[in-house]
Tab-separated table of C-alpha atoms in Angstrom:
chain	number	residue	atom	x	y	z
C	24	MET	CA	27.580	9.695	30.082
C	25	LEU	CA	25.010	8.282	27.815
C	26	LYS	CA	25.932	7.562	24.659
C	27	LYS	CA	23.742	9.190	21.573
C	28	LEU	CA	21.787	7.242	20.264
C	29	PRO	CA	21.558	6.757	16.395
C	30	LEU	CA	17.764	7.308	16.091
C	31	PRO	CA	15.149	9.943	17.654
C	32	LEU	CA	14.319	8.168	21.418
C	33	TRP	CA	10.193	8.303	20.067
C	34	THR	CA	10.461	6.308	17.184
C	35	ILE	CA	12.080	3.376	19.200
C	36	ALA	CA	9.992	3.664	22.288
C	37	LEU	CA	6.437	4.440	20.862
C	38	PRO	CA	6.630	0.402	19.017
C	39	ILE	CA	7.764	-0.896	22.153
C	40	LEU	CA	4.634	1.042	23.816
C	41	ALA	CA	2.829	-0.199	21.377
C	42	TRP	CA	3.443	-3.588	21.263
C	43	LEU	CA	3.391	-3.958	24.981
C	44	ALA	CA	-0.522	-1.603	25.054
C	45	TYR	CA	-1.944	-4.494	22.634
C	46	PHE	CA	-1.157	-7.204	24.844
C	47	LEU	CA	-2.955	-5.766	27.842
C	48	PRO	CA	-6.295	-5.778	28.141
C	49	LEU	CA	-6.922	-1.965	27.622
C	50	ASN	CA	-10.207	-2.630	25.599
C	51	GLY	CA	-11.823	-3.509	29.060
C	52	ILE	CA	-11.316	0.145	30.454
C	53	GLY	CA	-13.627	1.428	27.573
C	54	GLY	CA	-13.285	4.374	25.383
C	55	PHE	CA	-10.053	5.332	27.537
C	56	GLY	CA	-8.293	2.253	26.326
C	57	THR	CA	-9.675	2.528	22.484
C	58	ALA	CA	-7.912	6.176	22.393
C	59	ILE	CA	-4.924	4.819	23.887
C	60	LEU	CA	-4.615	2.271	21.163
C	61	VAL	CA	-5.441	4.698	18.465
C	62	VAL	CA	-2.468	7.068	19.853
C	63	LEU	CA	-0.037	4.521	19.497
C	64	LEU	CA	-1.352	2.996	15.975
C	65	ILE	CA	-0.697	6.721	14.748
C	66	GLY	CA	2.476	7.160	16.565
C	67	SER	CA	3.925	3.690	15.219
C	68	VAL	CA	2.935	4.901	11.571
C	69	LEU	CA	4.939	7.590	11.979
C	70	ALA	CA	7.790	6.133	13.366
C	71	ALA	CA	7.640	3.456	10.412
C	72	VAL	CA	7.702	6.211	7.888
C	73	HIS	CA	10.953	7.761	10.010
C	74	HIS	CA	12.651	4.377	9.675
C	75	ALA	CA	11.577	3.507	6.530
C	76	GLU	CA	12.994	6.745	5.212
C	77	VAL	CA	16.752	5.820	7.070
C	78	VAL	CA	16.932	2.529	5.204
C	79	ALA	CA	15.887	4.317	1.648
C	80	HIS	CA	18.942	7.133	2.665
C	81	LYS	CA	21.208	4.031	3.220
C	82	VAL	CA	20.299	2.063	0.198
C	83	GLY	CA	18.961	4.429	-2.220
C	84	GLU	CA	16.357	4.547	-5.057
C	85	PRO	CA	14.507	2.571	-5.987
C	86	PHE	CA	15.901	0.176	-3.140
C	87	GLY	CA	14.578	2.185	-0.225
C	88	THR	CA	10.665	2.310	-1.424
C	89	LEU	CA	10.723	-1.079	-2.319
C	90	ILE	CA	11.556	-2.414	0.710
C	91	LEU	CA	8.641	-0.439	2.515
C	92	ALA	CA	6.045	-1.490	-0.113
C	93	LEU	CA	7.114	-5.193	0.271
C	94	ALA	CA	7.300	-4.913	3.513
C	95	VAL	CA	4.191	-3.573	4.098
C	96	THR	CA	2.943	-6.127	1.738
C	97	THR	CA	4.007	-9.019	3.105
C	98	ILE	CA	2.352	-8.254	6.964
C	99	GLU	CA	-1.008	-7.483	4.603
C	100	VAL	CA	-0.795	-10.996	3.142
C	101	ALA	CA	-0.416	-12.456	6.279
C	102	LEU	CA	-3.255	-10.669	7.983
C	103	ILE	CA	-5.454	-11.881	4.896
C	104	VAL	CA	-4.233	-15.201	5.456
C	105	SER	CA	-4.608	-15.371	9.332
C	106	LEU	CA	-8.274	-13.850	8.593
C	107	MET	CA	-9.307	-16.667	5.650
C	108	LEU	CA	-8.027	-19.799	7.681
C	109	THR	CA	-9.849	-18.534	11.058
C	110	GLY	CA	-12.779	-18.436	9.107
C	111	GLY	CA	-16.314	-17.126	9.847
C	112	PRO	CA	-18.802	-15.709	7.023
C	113	GLY	CA	-17.405	-13.402	3.999
C	114	THR	CA	-14.055	-14.602	4.294
C	115	GLU	CA	-14.462	-15.705	0.712
C	116	GLU	CA	-14.528	-12.234	-0.498
C	117	LEU	CA	-12.057	-11.034	2.233
C	118	ALA	CA	-9.124	-11.390	-0.024
C	119	ARG	CA	-10.521	-9.348	-3.245
C	120	ASP	CA	-12.278	-6.791	-1.140
C	121	THR	CA	-8.973	-6.122	0.473
C	122	VAL	CA	-7.081	-6.101	-2.300
C	123	PHE	CA	-9.449	-3.417	-4.642
C	124	ALA	CA	-9.809	-1.376	-1.565
C	125	ALA	CA	-5.713	-0.617	-1.147
C	126	VAL	CA	-5.914	-0.448	-5.266
C	127	MET	CA	-8.271	2.228	-5.450
C	128	ILE	CA	-7.070	3.822	-2.336
C	129	ILE	CA	-3.655	3.965	-3.204
C	130	LEU	CA	-4.253	4.388	-7.523
C	131	THR	CA	-6.753	7.207	-6.531
C	132	GLY	CA	-6.620	8.686	-2.886
C	133	MET	CA	-2.512	8.252	-2.598
C	134	ILE	CA	-1.503	9.261	-5.883
C	135	GLY	CA	-4.135	11.989	-6.205
C	136	ILE	CA	-3.077	13.772	-2.798
C	137	CYS	CA	0.653	13.898	-4.176
C	138	LEU	CA	-0.082	15.397	-7.668
C	139	LEU	CA	-2.300	17.849	-5.446
C	140	VAL	CA	0.263	18.753	-2.839
C	141	GLY	CA	3.197	18.693	-5.530
C	142	GLY	CA	1.056	20.790	-7.805
C	143	VAL	CA	-0.317	23.344	-5.224
C	144	LYS	CA	3.633	23.824	-3.822
C	145	PHE	CA	5.472	23.588	-6.968
C	146	ASN	CA	3.273	24.687	-9.723
C	147	GLN	CA	4.230	21.495	-12.237
C	148	GLN	CA	6.178	18.601	-11.656
C	149	GLY	CA	8.162	16.365	-13.682
C	150	PHE	CA	9.069	12.547	-13.448
C	151	SER	CA	10.570	9.302	-15.741
C	152	PHE	CA	7.368	8.592	-17.695
C	153	ASP	CA	9.826	5.275	-18.327
C	154	GLY	CA	9.678	4.360	-14.853
C	155	VAL	CA	5.646	4.952	-14.520
C	156	LYS	CA	4.909	3.430	-17.307
C	157	ALA	CA	6.858	-0.357	-16.526
C	158	PRO	CA	4.710	-0.138	-13.187
C	159	LEU	CA	1.331	0.434	-14.818
C	160	VAL	CA	1.656	-1.712	-17.409
C	161	ALA	CA	2.440	-4.924	-15.041
C	162	LEU	CA	-0.681	-3.564	-12.846
C	163	THR	CA	-3.032	-3.308	-15.466
C	164	ALA	CA	-2.576	-6.918	-16.763
C	165	ILE	CA	-2.445	-8.307	-13.150
C	166	LEU	CA	-6.006	-6.297	-11.920
C	167	MET	CA	-7.481	-7.277	-15.245
C	168	LEU	CA	-6.405	-11.221	-14.897
C	169	THR	CA	-7.423	-11.541	-10.986
C	170	LEU	CA	-10.324	-9.320	-10.325
C	171	VAL	CA	-12.229	-9.006	-13.908
C	172	LEU	CA	-11.481	-12.152	-15.985
C	173	PRO	CA	-12.769	-14.487	-13.351
C	174	ASN	CA	-16.454	-12.507	-14.070
C	175	PHE	CA	-16.245	-13.798	-17.668
C	176	THR	CA	-14.759	-17.434	-17.459
C	177	THR	CA	-17.433	-20.180	-17.797
C	178	SER	CA	-15.942	-23.484	-15.990
C	179	VAL	CA	-17.647	-22.782	-12.584
C	180	ASP	CA	-20.704	-20.500	-11.993
C	181	GLY	CA	-20.001	-16.900	-9.958
C	182	PRO	CA	-17.155	-14.442	-10.229
C	183	SER	CA	-14.852	-17.233	-9.219
C	184	TYR	CA	-11.653	-19.065	-10.970
C	185	THR	CA	-11.423	-23.415	-10.719
C	186	LYS	CA	-8.423	-24.793	-9.092
C	187	ALA	CA	-6.271	-24.867	-12.253
C	188	GLN	CA	-7.564	-21.278	-13.640
C	189	LEU	CA	-6.271	-20.318	-10.043
C	190	ILE	CA	-2.774	-21.607	-10.173
C	191	PHE	CA	-2.553	-20.520	-13.704
C	192	VAL	CA	-3.147	-16.676	-12.496
C	193	SER	CA	-1.113	-16.965	-9.644
C	194	LEU	CA	1.637	-18.212	-11.545
C	195	ILE	CA	0.989	-15.762	-14.325
C	196	SER	CA	1.162	-13.021	-11.346
C	197	LEU	CA	4.258	-14.332	-10.182
C	198	VAL	CA	5.679	-13.897	-13.297
C	199	ILE	CA	4.729	-9.908	-13.971
C	200	TYR	CA	5.556	-9.129	-10.582
C	201	GLY	CA	8.861	-10.798	-10.652
C	202	THR	CA	9.972	-9.614	-13.887
C	203	PHE	CA	9.150	-5.752	-12.608
C	204	ILE	CA	11.164	-6.141	-9.849
C	205	LEU	CA	14.124	-7.017	-12.052
C	206	VAL	CA	13.548	-4.323	-14.315
C	207	GLN	CA	13.423	-1.973	-11.496
C	208	THR	CA	16.593	-3.155	-9.838
C	209	VAL	CA	18.513	-4.650	-12.136
C	210	ARG	CA	17.937	-4.133	-15.928
C	211	HIS	CA	16.650	-0.795	-15.844
C	212	ARG	CA	17.151	0.506	-12.595
C	213	ASP	CA	18.008	4.324	-13.996
C	214	PHE	CA	14.178	4.356	-14.797
C	215	PHE	CA	13.280	5.289	-11.348
C	216	LEU	CA	15.601	7.011	-10.078
C	217	PRO	CA	14.185	10.633	-9.027
C	218	PRO	CA	15.769	13.603	-10.823
C	219	VAL	CA	18.985	15.313	-8.612
C	220	ASN	CA	17.674	18.378	-6.304
C	221	THR	CA	20.222	20.878	-5.884
C	222	ALA	CA	17.823	22.439	-3.091
C	223	ASP	CA	16.921	18.987	-0.832
C	224	GLU	CA	19.399	19.320	1.634
C	225	ASP	CA	18.308	15.317	2.916
C	226	ALA	CA	19.706	14.112	-0.747
C	227	HIS	CA	22.899	15.350	0.560
C	228	ALA	CA	23.307	14.487	4.108
C	229	ALA	CA	25.470	11.556	4.979
C	230	PRO	CA	23.559	8.417	4.725
C	231	PRO	CA	23.251	6.466	8.105
C	232	THR	CA	25.916	3.850	9.602
C	233	LYS	CA	25.224	0.059	8.204
C	234	SER	CA	24.686	-0.874	11.889
C	235	THR	CA	21.652	2.324	12.333
C	236	ALA	CA	20.232	1.487	8.587
C	237	LEU	CA	19.899	-2.341	10.201
C	238	PHE	CA	18.521	-1.082	13.462
C	239	SER	CA	15.854	0.781	11.456
C	240	MET	CA	15.061	-2.183	8.981
C	241	LEU	CA	14.402	-3.879	12.146
C	242	LEU	CA	12.344	-0.860	14.095
C	243	LEU	CA	10.346	-0.743	10.651
C	244	LEU	CA	9.142	-4.370	10.524
C	245	THR	CA	8.518	-4.365	14.548
C	246	CYS	CA	6.153	-1.279	13.351
C	247	LEU	CA	4.220	-2.629	10.491
C	248	GLY	CA	3.420	-5.592	12.756
C	249	ILE	CA	1.748	-3.842	15.585
C	250	VAL	CA	-0.044	-1.450	13.129
C	251	VAL	CA	-1.602	-4.033	11.446
C	252	LEU	CA	-1.904	-6.206	14.689
C	253	LEU	CA	-3.671	-3.286	16.170
C	254	ALA	CA	-5.850	-2.257	13.440
C	255	LYS	CA	-6.803	-5.596	13.525
C	256	ALA	CA	-7.488	-5.136	17.351
C	257	LEU	CA	-9.453	-1.839	16.296
C	258	ALA	CA	-11.862	-3.507	13.565
C	259	PRO	CA	-14.919	-3.999	15.887
C	260	ASP	CA	-14.946	-0.430	17.422
C	261	ILE	CA	-14.263	0.999	13.729
C	262	GLU	CA	-17.267	-1.247	12.794
C	263	ASN	CA	-19.268	0.002	15.422
C	264	ALA	CA	-18.950	3.516	14.812
C	265	ILE	CA	-19.505	2.673	11.211
C	266	VAL	CA	-22.490	0.874	11.473
C	267	ASN	CA	-23.969	3.331	14.397
C	268	ALA	CA	-23.470	6.081	11.637
C	269	GLY	CA	-25.804	4.213	9.328
C	270	ALA	CA	-23.197	3.229	6.590
C	271	PRO	CA	-22.672	-0.241	5.565
C	272	LYS	CA	-20.344	-2.476	7.164
C	273	SER	CA	-18.062	-3.058	3.223
C	274	LEU	CA	-16.587	0.529	4.416
C	275	VAL	CA	-14.120	-1.087	7.271
C	276	GLY	CA	-12.439	-3.189	5.058
C	277	VAL	CA	-11.946	0.245	3.488
C	278	VAL	CA	-10.990	2.068	6.690
C	279	ILE	CA	-8.674	-0.987	7.653
C	280	ALA	CA	-6.532	-1.202	4.253
C	281	ALA	CA	-6.304	2.939	4.709
C	282	VAL	CA	-4.569	2.113	7.944
C	283	VAL	CA	-2.420	-0.469	6.996
C	284	LEU	CA	-1.015	2.012	3.763
C	285	LEU	CA	-0.463	4.809	6.071
C	286	PRO	CA	3.204	4.707	6.292
C	287	GLU	CA	3.423	4.402	2.946
C	288	GLY	CA	0.981	7.001	2.228
C	289	ILE	CA	2.960	9.803	4.246
C	290	ALA	CA	6.144	8.695	3.138
C	291	ALA	CA	4.870	9.508	-0.407
C	292	LEU	CA	3.529	12.712	0.662
C	293	ASN	CA	7.049	13.708	2.402
C	294	ALA	CA	8.509	12.562	-0.903
C	295	VAL	CA	6.880	14.887	-3.387
C	296	ARG	CA	6.766	18.330	-0.598
C	297	LYS	CA	10.483	17.508	-1.248
C	298	ASN	CA	9.829	17.975	-4.762
C	299	ARG	CA	10.796	13.703	-5.738
C	300	LEU	CA	8.051	13.033	-7.383
C	301	GLN	CA	9.720	10.177	-9.216
C	302	THR	CA	10.023	8.402	-5.350
C	303	SER	CA	6.402	8.769	-4.854
C	304	LEU	CA	5.309	7.263	-7.772
C	305	ASN	CA	7.507	4.588	-7.170
C	306	LEU	CA	6.248	3.788	-3.936
C	307	ALA	CA	2.342	4.158	-4.932
C	308	LEU	CA	2.671	2.401	-8.065
C	309	GLY	CA	5.129	-0.408	-6.699
C	310	SER	CA	3.255	-0.594	-3.490
C	311	ALA	CA	-0.399	-1.130	-5.872
C	312	LEU	CA	1.922	-3.806	-7.542
C	313	ALA	CA	2.799	-5.798	-4.892
C	314	THR	CA	0.290	-5.939	-2.877
C	315	ILE	CA	-2.190	-7.265	-5.689
C	316	GLY	CA	0.856	-9.470	-7.006
C	317	LEU	CA	2.071	-10.925	-3.889
C	318	THR	CA	-2.013	-11.762	-2.710
C	319	ILE	CA	-3.467	-13.474	-5.063
C	320	PRO	CA	-0.543	-16.501	-4.982
C	321	ALA	CA	-0.684	-16.281	-1.610
C	322	VAL	CA	-4.378	-16.605	-0.558
C	323	ALA	CA	-4.651	-19.415	-3.878
C	324	ILE	CA	-2.378	-21.370	-2.184
C	325	VAL	CA	-4.153	-21.332	1.124
C	326	SER	CA	-7.284	-21.807	-1.048
C	327	ILE	CA	-6.033	-25.080	-2.489
C	328	ILE	CA	-4.132	-26.410	0.421
C	329	SER	CA	-7.241	-25.547	2.849
C	330	GLY	CA	-9.927	-26.429	0.393
C	331	LEU	CA	-11.431	-22.934	1.141
C	332	ASN	CA	-13.360	-20.936	-1.944
C	333	ILE	CA	-12.369	-17.452	-2.749
C	334	THR	CA	-14.330	-15.179	-5.158
C	335	LEU	CA	-12.130	-12.935	-7.025
C	336	GLY	CA	-14.674	-11.469	-9.616
C	337	ILE	CA	-15.512	-7.763	-8.785
C	338	ASP	CA	-18.955	-6.560	-9.237
C	339	THR	CA	-19.862	-4.323	-12.375
C	340	LYS	CA	-20.037	-0.834	-10.203
C	341	SER	CA	-16.474	-1.675	-9.277
C	342	MET	CA	-15.426	-2.625	-12.516
C	343	VAL	CA	-16.378	0.393	-13.694
C	344	LEU	CA	-14.473	2.667	-11.224
C	345	LEU	CA	-11.065	0.766	-11.389
C	346	LEU	CA	-11.371	1.139	-15.411
C	347	LEU	CA	-11.527	4.389	-14.922
C	348	ALA	CA	-9.377	5.093	-11.909
C	349	GLN	CA	-6.773	2.994	-14.520
C	350	PHE	CA	-7.901	5.093	-17.546
C	351	ILE	CA	-7.056	8.740	-16.046
C	352	LEU	CA	-4.494	7.205	-14.057
C	353	MET	CA	-2.498	6.748	-17.733
C	354	LEU	CA	-3.858	10.123	-19.010
C	355	SER	CA	-2.480	12.026	-16.405
C	356	LEU	CA	1.036	10.137	-16.082
C	357	GLY	CA	1.445	10.287	-20.308
C	358	SER	CA	3.070	13.382	-20.488
C	359	GLY	CA	6.127	13.113	-17.697
C	360	LYS	CA	4.683	16.179	-15.772
C	361	THR	CA	1.560	16.708	-13.288
C	362	ASN	CA	-0.439	19.181	-12.313
C	363	ILE	CA	-3.328	20.021	-9.828
C	364	LEU	CA	-5.818	19.306	-12.592
C	365	GLN	CA	-4.995	15.812	-12.472
C	366	GLY	CA	-4.524	15.365	-8.695
C	367	VAL	CA	-8.074	16.719	-8.356
C	368	VAL	CA	-9.509	14.392	-10.832
C	369	LEU	CA	-7.982	11.339	-9.228
C	370	LEU	CA	-9.360	12.656	-5.647
C	371	THR	CA	-12.971	12.676	-7.176
C	372	ILE	CA	-12.407	9.569	-8.483
C	373	PHE	CA	-11.978	8.500	-5.228
C	374	ALA	CA	-14.612	10.275	-3.344
C	375	ALA	CA	-16.823	8.425	-6.054
C	376	TYR	CA	-15.706	5.247	-5.154
C	377	LEU	CA	-16.368	5.892	-1.363
C	378	PHE	CA	-19.702	7.479	-1.826
C	379	THR	CA	-21.157	4.571	-3.702
C	380	ILE	CA	-19.946	2.310	-1.324
C	381	VAL	CA	-21.986	4.492	1.545
C	382	ALA	CA	-24.810	5.164	-1.199
C	383	PRO	CA	-24.467	1.998	-3.617
């Protein structure tokens, strides 16, 4: 008799099939091969969400959301660095564009959908104000120092930093992010714990065994790795589809960033549907903070070692949208309770961000 698997078979099989398909010449068979890769990409995303929930159940909050955020961000940083090192036009703006797209998707799209769905289903949801204030303070500082301040420095022309300025800002970003992790996991962990929901059956289910959790952690990394690689492999098809539709190529970066963030987005949405808004916000804000707090130092190291120039400052239109998103988010989360209005407003800002890419 076969021993029962500790995890659903599809969560094990799909990422393995995705890795096999990635190394097969499926693109050579036209649209059918592309369709197979898309299906395996979506399946790998869903498998990643399942494994992330298994790991989160074992280690508890806020470690579960932190592990998923760090795993996705690490792989995203590796993708950006690899693209930078391969060269080509536009690489000096690659890190900036990818980070800005990811931040706007998280702050307005991901959080907006979560607040809207939570408001529709539960009317009003509460969360720990202290658990949200901490990442917002850290995120605001890093965003301003990395994406806005370069537009106003005068040591070099253009929205760029000198080598000394880049080192300084990178160190500050690491200090802020490291301090946030200390606050989240050690000194004030209780700020980030969701309230106990007696109606939530998952919260009272027996945690997985240590071996199952470790197996899920390995499969989570496997899923996230193939999601990024498939997103990169499908980028030319996505670009062709966007160009053929008459949209600008800058929309490609947004689509790729959205695909990479899908596991976190689905995990956040699943949490809010179970009335765990605190978990959703931990995941979203922690992901945004990890994205910019780790990406900028990583690309700074690559820039200094390789001699590549990087552009960090965003344009005026992007600054307005970023400041508007942060301002509305702070107002929305300032009372400790949310409803559908905050979700709708954030989603309209996200729509404005996408629309101004297509129609600048």
